[in-house]
Tab-separated table of C-alpha atoms and ligand atoms in Angstrom:
chain	number	residue	atom	x	y	z
A	121	MET	CA	84.749	116.732	197.549
A	122	LEU	CA	85.378	118.798	200.657
A	123	GLY	CA	87.744	121.745	200.391
A	124	LYS	CA	90.106	123.514	202.850
A	125	ASP	CA	87.537	124.218	205.498
A	126	PRO	CA	85.258	121.224	205.761
A	127	LYS	CA	83.001	122.884	208.391
A	128	LYS	CA	82.316	125.838	206.112
A	129	GLN	CA	81.701	123.493	203.299
A	130	ILE	CA	79.254	121.529	205.357
A	131	VAL	CA	77.431	124.695	206.366
A	132	LYS	CA	77.259	125.769	202.761
A	133	TYR	CA	76.110	122.358	201.743
A	134	ARG	CA	73.358	122.446	204.412
A	135	GLU	CA	72.355	125.924	203.337
A	136	SER	CA	72.057	124.885	199.769
A	137	GLN	CA	70.069	121.866	200.871
A	138	CYS	CA	67.744	124.172	202.763
A	139	THR	CA	67.343	126.474	199.811
A	140	LEU	CA	66.584	123.452	197.648
A	141	LYS	CA	64.010	122.228	200.163
A	142	ARG	CA	62.504	125.675	200.346
A	143	LEU	CA	62.403	125.755	196.569
A	144	ILE	CA	60.744	122.426	196.352
A	145	MET	CA	58.281	123.443	199.076
A	146	ARG	CA	57.563	126.659	197.302
A	147	ARG	CA	57.122	124.818	194.059
A	148	ASN	CA	54.812	122.369	195.743
A	149	ARG	CA	52.810	125.182	197.225
A	150	TYR	CA	52.684	126.700	193.771
A	151	LYS	CA	51.476	123.409	192.314
A	152	LEU	CA	48.930	123.113	195.098
A	153	ILE	CA	47.598	126.595	194.348
A	154	VAL	CA	47.381	125.853	190.639
A	155	PHE	CA	45.736	122.569	191.400
A	156	ALA	CA	43.238	124.274	193.706
A	157	LEU	CA	42.534	126.903	191.056
A	158	VAL	CA	41.923	124.286	188.422
A	159	LEU	CA	39.596	122.514	190.838
A	160	VAL	CA	37.648	125.662	191.573
A	161	TYR	CA	37.450	126.377	187.867
A	162	VAL	CA	36.285	122.855	187.005
A	163	TYR	CA	33.830	122.987	189.898
A	164	HIS	CA	32.454	126.308	188.640
A	165	PHE	CA	32.661	125.574	184.942
A	166	PHE	CA	30.924	122.232	185.054
A	167	GLY	CA	28.446	123.510	187.611
A	168	VAL	CA	29.425	120.679	189.976
A	169	GLY	CA	27.929	122.558	192.950
A	170	ASP	CA	24.625	122.851	191.099
A	171	TYR	CA	24.602	119.082	190.460
A	172	VAL	CA	25.423	118.350	194.131
A	173	GLN	CA	22.809	120.804	195.444
A	174	SER	CA	19.991	119.973	193.087
A	175	LYS	CA	16.880	118.478	194.634
A	176	ASN	CA	15.619	114.981	194.035
A	177	PHE	CA	13.002	115.053	191.278
A	178	ASP	CA	11.376	111.777	192.243
A	179	SER	CA	10.672	112.792	195.809
A	180	ASP	CA	10.699	116.581	195.885
A	181	PHE	CA	9.145	117.880	192.610
A	182	ASN	CA	6.741	120.729	193.387
A	183	TYR	CA	6.818	123.228	190.568
A	184	PRO	CA	4.579	126.311	191.084
A	185	LEU	CA	1.637	126.536	191.450
A	186	ASN	CA	2.259	124.175	194.368
A	187	VAL	CA	-1.205	122.702	194.526
A	188	ASP	CA	-2.993	119.898	192.725
A	189	ILE	CA	-4.117	121.815	189.630
A	190	ARG	CA	-6.229	118.975	188.193
A	191	PRO	CA	-9.497	119.824	189.963
A	192	ILE	CA	-9.082	123.506	189.093
A	193	VAL	CA	-8.575	122.668	185.415
A	194	GLN	CA	-11.493	120.186	185.462
A	195	ALA	CA	-13.761	122.887	186.963
A	196	ILE	CA	-12.857	125.332	184.193
A	197	LEU	CA	-13.435	122.675	181.508
A	198	ASP	CA	-16.820	121.962	183.130
A	199	GLY	CA	-17.705	125.649	182.783
A	200	GLN	CA	-17.326	126.582	186.415
A	201	LYS	CA	-15.310	129.371	187.961
A	202	PRO	CA	-12.708	128.040	190.387
A	203	ASN	CA	-11.527	130.239	193.256
A	204	VAL	CA	-7.896	129.987	192.243
A	205	LYS	CA	-6.588	132.688	189.896
A	206	PRO	CA	-4.389	131.859	186.914
A	207	ILE	CA	-0.709	132.661	187.472
A	208	ASN	CA	0.444	132.496	183.841
A	209	TYR	CA	-1.567	134.373	181.230
A	210	TYR	CA	0.578	135.874	178.430
A	211	PRO	CA	-0.685	139.376	177.594
A	212	TYR	CA	-0.308	139.077	173.809
A	213	LYS	CA	-2.783	139.444	170.979
A	214	PHE	CA	-3.606	137.573	167.780
A	215	LEU	CA	-2.896	140.081	165.002
A	216	SER	CA	-4.541	137.983	162.313
A	217	ASN	CA	-7.314	135.470	162.755
A	218	TYR	CA	-8.750	133.281	160.103
A	219	ARG	CA	-11.685	131.377	161.395
A	220	GLN	CA	-11.413	128.409	159.130
A	221	CYS	CA	-12.222	125.800	161.726
A	222	SER	CA	-15.981	125.746	161.525
A	223	VAL	CA	-17.880	123.381	163.782
A	224	VAL	CA	-19.789	122.108	160.710
A	225	ASN	CA	-16.639	121.139	158.864
A	226	LYS	CA	-14.872	119.558	161.840
A	227	PRO	CA	-11.209	118.826	161.037
A	228	ASP	CA	-9.860	115.378	161.742
A	229	LEU	CA	-6.425	116.877	162.194
A	230	VAL	CA	-5.079	120.380	162.717
A	231	ILE	CA	-1.410	120.977	161.993
A	232	ILE	CA	0.124	123.793	163.977
A	233	VAL	CA	3.408	124.863	162.443
A	234	LYS	CA	5.739	126.863	164.666
A	235	SER	CA	7.414	128.932	161.948
A	236	ALA	CA	10.106	131.617	161.913
A	237	ILE	CA	8.955	134.862	160.404
A	238	ASP	CA	11.372	134.912	157.441
A	239	HIS	CA	10.913	131.261	156.490
A	240	PHE	CA	8.791	131.988	153.401
A	241	GLY	CA	10.248	129.064	151.485
A	242	HIS	CA	9.650	126.607	154.332
A	243	ARG	CA	5.966	127.534	154.463
A	244	ASP	CA	5.577	127.288	150.687
A	245	ALA	CA	7.121	123.821	150.710
A	246	ILE	CA	4.735	122.784	153.535
A	247	ARG	CA	1.688	124.033	151.634
A	248	LYS	CA	2.788	121.937	148.664
A	249	THR	CA	3.270	118.802	150.799
A	250	TYR	CA	1.847	117.739	154.163
A	251	GLY	CA	-0.004	120.994	154.643
A	252	LYS	CA	-2.449	120.174	151.831
A	253	PRO	CA	-6.048	120.263	153.097
A	254	HIS	CA	-7.250	116.796	152.016
A	255	VAL	CA	-5.507	113.567	152.728
A	256	GLN	CA	-7.310	110.353	151.713
A	257	GLY	CA	-10.708	111.613	152.658
A	258	TYR	CA	-9.567	113.246	155.883
A	259	ASN	CA	-10.132	116.907	156.585
A	260	VAL	CA	-6.795	118.454	157.584
A	261	LYS	CA	-6.130	122.127	158.394
A	262	THR	CA	-2.725	123.711	158.610
A	263	PHE	CA	-1.897	127.004	160.319
A	264	PHE	CA	1.443	128.790	160.728
A	265	PHE	CA	2.127	130.608	163.960
A	266	LEU	CA	4.519	133.545	163.959
A	267	GLY	CA	5.584	136.339	166.257
A	268	VAL	CA	6.535	139.805	165.142
A	269	ASP	CA	9.833	141.492	164.397
A	270	ASN	CA	9.707	144.992	163.002
A	271	ALA	CA	6.337	146.180	161.789
A	272	SER	CA	7.734	148.368	159.015
A	273	SER	CA	10.356	145.966	157.674
A	274	ASP	CA	10.354	144.366	154.244
A	275	VAL	CA	9.927	140.964	155.893
A	276	GLN	CA	6.712	142.110	157.561
A	277	LYS	CA	5.411	143.556	154.245
A	278	ASN	CA	5.942	140.148	152.648
A	279	ILE	CA	4.285	138.381	155.546
A	280	THR	CA	1.226	140.646	155.278
A	281	LYS	CA	1.050	139.756	151.577
A	282	GLU	CA	1.406	136.087	152.339
A	283	MET	CA	-1.361	136.305	154.992
A	284	THR	CA	-3.791	137.905	152.549
A	285	GLU	CA	-3.048	135.286	149.927
A	286	PHE	CA	-3.217	132.132	151.984
A	287	LYS	CA	-5.172	133.063	155.102
A	288	ASP	CA	-3.352	130.403	157.116
A	289	ILE	CA	-0.988	132.566	159.209
A	290	ILE	CA	-1.727	133.514	162.796
A	291	GLN	CA	0.611	136.254	163.792
A	292	MET	CA	0.901	137.145	167.418
A	293	SER	CA	2.129	140.329	169.169
A	294	PHE	CA	5.367	139.121	170.809
A	295	ARG	CA	8.921	139.200	169.474
A	296	ASP	CA	9.757	136.144	167.427
A	297	SER	CA	12.862	134.653	169.037
A	298	TYR	CA	14.148	131.354	170.283
A	299	PHE	CA	13.560	132.037	173.926
A	300	ASN	CA	10.013	133.153	173.231
A	301	ASN	CA	9.118	129.690	171.988
A	302	THR	CA	7.165	128.819	175.150
A	303	ILE	CA	5.016	131.944	174.547
A	304	LYS	CA	4.554	130.885	170.890
A	305	THR	CA	3.531	127.371	171.902
A	306	VAL	CA	1.111	128.377	174.630
A	307	MET	CA	-0.385	131.188	172.494
A	308	SER	CA	-0.996	128.721	169.674
A	309	PHE	CA	-2.644	126.379	172.186
A	310	ARG	CA	-4.819	129.352	173.222
A	311	TRP	CA	-5.726	130.061	169.611
A	312	ILE	CA	-6.895	126.491	168.880
A	313	PHE	CA	-8.605	126.286	172.275
A	314	GLN	CA	-10.571	129.473	171.448
A	315	HIS	CA	-11.041	129.127	167.654
A	316	CYS	CA	-10.466	125.545	166.609
A	317	ALA	CA	-11.376	123.319	169.541
A	318	GLU	CA	-13.351	120.620	167.643
A	319	ALA	CA	-10.586	118.629	165.929
A	320	GLN	CA	-9.867	115.039	166.928
A	321	HIS	CA	-6.096	115.545	167.049
A	322	TYR	CA	-3.548	118.327	166.818
A	323	LEU	CA	-0.048	117.988	165.435
A	324	PHE	CA	2.487	120.583	166.563
A	325	THR	CA	5.542	120.841	164.403
A	326	ASP	CA	8.516	122.972	163.488
A	327	ASP	CA	8.782	124.283	159.942
A	328	ASP	CA	11.842	122.098	159.098
A	329	MET	CA	10.255	118.695	159.572
A	330	TYR	CA	9.166	115.938	157.246
A	331	ILE	CA	5.666	114.821	158.196
A	332	SER	CA	3.524	111.948	156.930
A	333	VAL	CA	-0.082	112.759	157.654
A	334	GLN	CA	-1.215	109.268	156.519
A	335	ASN	CA	1.111	107.546	159.024
A	336	LEU	CA	0.125	109.950	161.736
A	337	LEU	CA	-3.572	109.374	161.190
A	338	LYS	CA	-2.981	105.602	161.130
A	339	TYR	CA	-1.039	105.887	164.399
A	340	VAL	CA	-3.687	107.932	166.244
A	341	SER	CA	-6.478	105.700	164.969
A	342	ASP	CA	-4.867	102.547	166.385
A	343	VAL	CA	-2.911	103.651	169.444
A	344	THR	CA	-3.319	101.109	172.160
A	345	THR	CA	-5.474	101.833	175.169
A	346	ALA	CA	-2.244	101.803	177.231
A	347	SER	CA	-0.993	104.982	175.637
A	348	GLU	CA	-4.324	106.682	175.087
A	349	ARG	CA	-6.113	106.521	178.393
A	350	ASP	CA	-9.572	108.082	178.477
A	351	GLY	CA	-8.968	109.848	175.201
A	352	ILE	CA	-5.798	111.542	176.520
A	353	LEU	CA	-2.844	111.308	174.154
A	354	PHE	CA	0.367	113.314	174.160
A	355	ALA	CA	2.884	111.484	171.894
A	356	GLY	CA	6.111	111.957	170.020
A	357	TYR	CA	9.803	111.440	170.688
A	358	VAL	CA	10.077	111.325	174.475
A	359	PHE	CA	13.199	112.347	176.305
A	360	LYS	CA	14.090	111.479	179.878
A	361	SER	CA	17.056	113.631	180.794
A	362	ALA	CA	18.627	116.005	183.279
A	363	PRO	CA	19.201	119.776	183.238
A	364	GLN	CA	22.589	120.977	181.998
A	365	ARG	CA	24.519	122.979	184.491
A	366	PHE	CA	27.709	123.823	182.434
A	367	ARG	CA	28.429	127.540	182.560
A	368	SER	CA	29.212	127.753	178.872
A	369	SER	CA	26.173	125.897	177.657
A	370	LYS	CA	23.386	127.682	175.773
A	371	TRP	CA	21.104	125.195	177.543
A	372	ARG	CA	22.430	125.988	181.060
A	373	VAL	CA	19.724	126.154	183.667
A	374	SER	CA	20.445	127.590	187.087
A	375	LEU	CA	19.177	126.106	190.334
A	376	GLU	CA	17.071	129.255	190.839
A	377	GLU	CA	15.289	128.558	187.565
A	378	TYR	CA	14.869	124.814	188.036
A	379	PRO	CA	16.248	123.202	191.248
A	380	TRP	CA	15.554	119.460	190.475
A	381	ASP	CA	18.023	116.875	189.214
A	382	LYS	CA	15.824	115.569	186.358
A	383	TRP	CA	13.366	116.912	183.831
A	384	PRO	CA	9.911	115.408	183.779
A	385	PRO	CA	9.543	113.125	180.755
A	386	TYR	CA	8.907	115.449	177.835
A	387	VAL	CA	8.125	115.215	174.138
A	388	THR	CA	10.754	117.024	172.051
A	389	ALA	CA	9.351	120.091	170.417
A	390	GLY	CA	10.092	119.176	166.801
A	391	ALA	CA	6.794	117.307	166.412
A	392	TYR	CA	4.190	115.964	168.798
A	393	VAL	CA	0.556	115.009	168.603
A	394	VAL	CA	-2.163	115.673	171.209
A	395	SER	CA	-5.720	114.469	171.289
A	396	ASN	CA	-8.567	116.928	171.691
A	397	LYS	CA	-8.877	116.264	175.384
A	398	ALA	CA	-5.141	116.487	176.032
A	399	MET	CA	-4.985	119.819	174.143
A	400	LYS	CA	-7.633	121.309	176.478
A	401	MET	CA	-6.025	119.960	179.615
A	402	LEU	CA	-2.572	121.216	178.608
A	403	TYR	CA	-3.821	124.692	177.657
A	404	VAL	CA	-5.951	125.281	180.759
A	405	GLY	CA	-3.249	123.619	182.880
A	406	SER	CA	-0.657	126.055	181.561
A	407	LEU	CA	-2.583	128.961	183.122
A	408	PHE	CA	-1.679	127.503	186.532
A	409	VAL	CA	1.964	126.530	185.824
A	410	LYS	CA	4.801	129.062	186.058
A	411	HIS	CA	6.494	130.022	182.794
A	412	PHE	CA	9.599	128.161	181.748
A	413	ARG	CA	11.678	129.199	178.683
A	414	PHE	CA	12.132	125.772	177.024
A	415	ASP	CA	8.805	125.028	175.383
A	416	ASP	CA	9.024	121.242	175.277
A	417	ILE	CA	10.142	120.991	178.923
A	418	TYR	CA	7.424	123.463	179.882
A	419	LEU	CA	4.761	121.235	178.362
A	420	GLY	CA	6.394	118.229	180.122
A	421	ILE	CA	6.004	120.110	183.422
A	422	VAL	CA	2.352	120.948	182.668
A	423	ALA	CA	1.713	117.354	181.628
A	424	LYS	CA	3.273	116.051	184.836
A	425	LYS	CA	1.164	118.379	186.913
A	426	MET	CA	-1.949	117.278	184.967
A	427	GLY	CA	-1.128	113.578	185.399
A	428	ILE	CA	-0.650	113.150	181.630
A	429	VAL	CA	2.069	110.585	180.758
A	430	PRO	CA	3.807	111.382	177.432
A	431	THR	CA	3.863	108.396	175.049
A	432	HIS	CA	7.073	107.636	173.143
A	433	CYS	CA	6.377	106.837	169.535
A	434	PRO	CA	9.405	105.406	167.650
A	435	HIS	CA	8.111	106.762	164.327
A	436	PHE	CA	8.883	110.310	165.352
A	437	HIS	CA	12.567	110.906	164.651
A	438	PHE	CA	14.380	113.469	166.701
A	439	TYR	CA	17.521	113.182	164.471
A	440	LYS	CA	17.160	113.182	160.742
A	441	LYS	CA	16.266	109.707	159.558
A	442	PRO	CA	18.370	109.134	156.417
A	443	TYR	CA	16.028	108.815	153.498
A	444	GLU	CA	15.273	105.502	151.855
A	445	ARG	CA	12.064	104.790	150.141
A	446	GLU	CA	11.232	101.609	152.128
A	447	VAL	CA	12.588	102.886	155.443
A	448	TYR	CA	10.279	105.861	155.314
A	449	SER	CA	7.099	103.812	154.887
A	450	ASP	CA	6.337	104.080	158.622
A	451	VAL	CA	7.967	107.415	159.476
A	452	ILE	CA	5.581	109.971	160.957
A	453	ALA	CA	8.033	112.805	161.493
A	454	SER	CA	11.717	113.480	160.915
A	455	HIS	CA	13.889	116.446	161.658
A	456	GLY	CA	16.340	117.939	159.169
A	457	TYR	CA	14.196	119.127	156.237
A	458	SER	CA	15.073	122.772	155.828
A	459	ASN	CA	15.934	122.045	152.188
A	460	HIS	CA	12.610	122.695	150.400
A	461	ASP	CA	13.348	120.675	147.272
A	462	GLU	CA	14.317	117.708	149.380
A	463	LEU	CA	11.133	117.881	151.409
A	464	ILE	CA	8.992	118.081	148.264
A	465	ARG	CA	10.882	115.231	146.586
A	466	VAL	CA	10.671	112.896	149.593
A	467	TRP	CA	7.027	113.703	150.259
A	468	ASN	CA	6.061	113.209	146.619
A	469	GLU	CA	7.870	109.907	146.451
A	470	GLN	CA	6.216	108.626	149.652
A	471	ASN	CA	2.806	109.799	148.524
A	472	ALA	CA	3.095	108.165	145.115
A	473	LEU	CA	3.641	104.693	146.716
B	605	NAG	C1	12.365	148.908	161.485
B	605	NAG	O1	12.689	148.843	160.130
B	605	NAG	C2	12.746	150.155	159.522
B	605	NAG	C3	12.971	149.978	158.005
B	605	NAG	O2	13.816	148.938	157.731
B	605	NAG	C4	13.901	150.958	160.202
B	605	NAG	O3	13.975	152.248	159.653
B	605	NAG	C5	13.618	151.006	161.690
B	605	NAG	O4	14.690	151.655	162.384
B	605	NAG	C6	13.390	149.642	162.278
B	605	NAG	N1	12.982	149.786	163.645
B	605	NAG	C7	13.471	149.074	164.614
B	605	NAG	C8	12.930	149.289	165.988
B	605	NAG	O5	14.313	148.176	164.435
B	606	NAG	C1	9.775	140.294	149.621
B	606	NAG	O1	9.168	139.894	148.440
B	606	NAG	C2	9.744	140.376	147.276
B	606	NAG	C3	8.888	139.982	146.078
B	606	NAG	O2	8.529	138.617	146.111
B	606	NAG	C4	11.178	139.888	147.170
B	606	NAG	O3	11.806	140.404	146.020
B	606	NAG	C5	11.934	140.304	148.406
B	606	NAG	O4	13.238	139.802	148.411
B	606	NAG	C6	11.226	139.899	149.668
B	606	NAG	N1	11.898	140.466	150.835
B	606	NAG	C7	12.193	139.763	151.924
B	606	NAG	C8	12.871	140.536	152.955
B	606	NAG	O5	11.874	138.623	152.047
B	607	NAG	C1	9.737	138.039	173.975
B	607	NAG	O1	8.710	138.896	173.539
B	607	NAG	C2	8.517	140.056	174.352
B	607	NAG	C3	7.337	140.789	173.821
B	607	NAG	O2	7.496	141.142	172.480
B	607	NAG	C4	9.787	140.886	174.297
B	607	NAG	O3	9.664	141.999	175.128
B	607	NAG	C5	10.977	140.038	174.778
B	607	NAG	O4	12.209	140.758	174.591
B	607	NAG	C6	11.067	138.752	173.965
B	607	NAG	N1	12.071	137.884	174.547
B	607	NAG	C7	13.116	137.480	173.863
B	607	NAG	C8	14.056	136.571	174.601
B	607	NAG	O5	13.248	137.728	172.691
């Protein structure tokens, strides 16, 4: 192995060994850097820091306004003027207003449909199904709540026509978009609080849901005293979950926006029912609770601050419940009905039973 000059060979050999070592070291350093970069990326991407730094919901929840808002709300409901000013009053108007909720003809149930402005077909299908005014002797009223888009567009012209024809659309003066859903929800609470405050119960629903008014009325008439305490009911499909901190997520919530590690229990926005008393407490309560852009979580926060515990009702389906005649006999609400013919077919079949 060794040549003429063993010493030289040894030196060379040592040199090459050194180079090799250096190479390995450099490669290791390279690996280390890549590893560190991946770590930083993962840390950033998955919002690990946000998870680590979030505050404990159970011990530290104190969403603004940081006072007990219950006595303030009670004072307002009792007709007094509290000395605390509202912090959350949306400055929008009702552009149409059909006063169909007379005190004389008190509705048993009012259905508030959160509808998208161009969903003409959805609204038609609802009018032909669960939005019908009389259900087995009960007085039911249905209203559609919309924002605005472009006042001179064809869509708006058609909405104006639809409003004149059916008188069941309440249009409001903010832009209709997903992240304005909290505004839409609270403004529709305001409308019923001001113009339709006499009903026993209120069902809030999206325009792509299947609803059984019979099953709902049955549920609210025999809810146990455990879920409806003192006439306060806020029920539907209840989620107990945590904020998403992933950078890429549409649902990402920063620590600045919401610093706690859990959401309060909340009823998913697809469909939920509130009793008359709960409707008033949630609306007046919302005036003292800072805006939050997810409407269902916002109501969960208001409920928590008002001491209202949401009731989970297994007959509200957050995911579409696959249709079978018998299986649907106790369904109150199910997602996944943006196909109008399907909604009409299912509703007719259930109502013929
Ligand atoms: C509203 O719609 C009209 C007609 O389609 C169009 O000319 C106008 O530019 C639109 N305005 C805005 C603000 O989008
Ligand atoms: C408005 O209504 C007319 C007549 O029903 C229809 O032809 C048109 O497609 C509708 N336009 C929009 C934007 O919905
Ligand atoms: C919500 O509505 C307001 C008022 O119309 C508008 O200025 C704002 O851009 C809307 N927000 C979103 C996210 O669309």
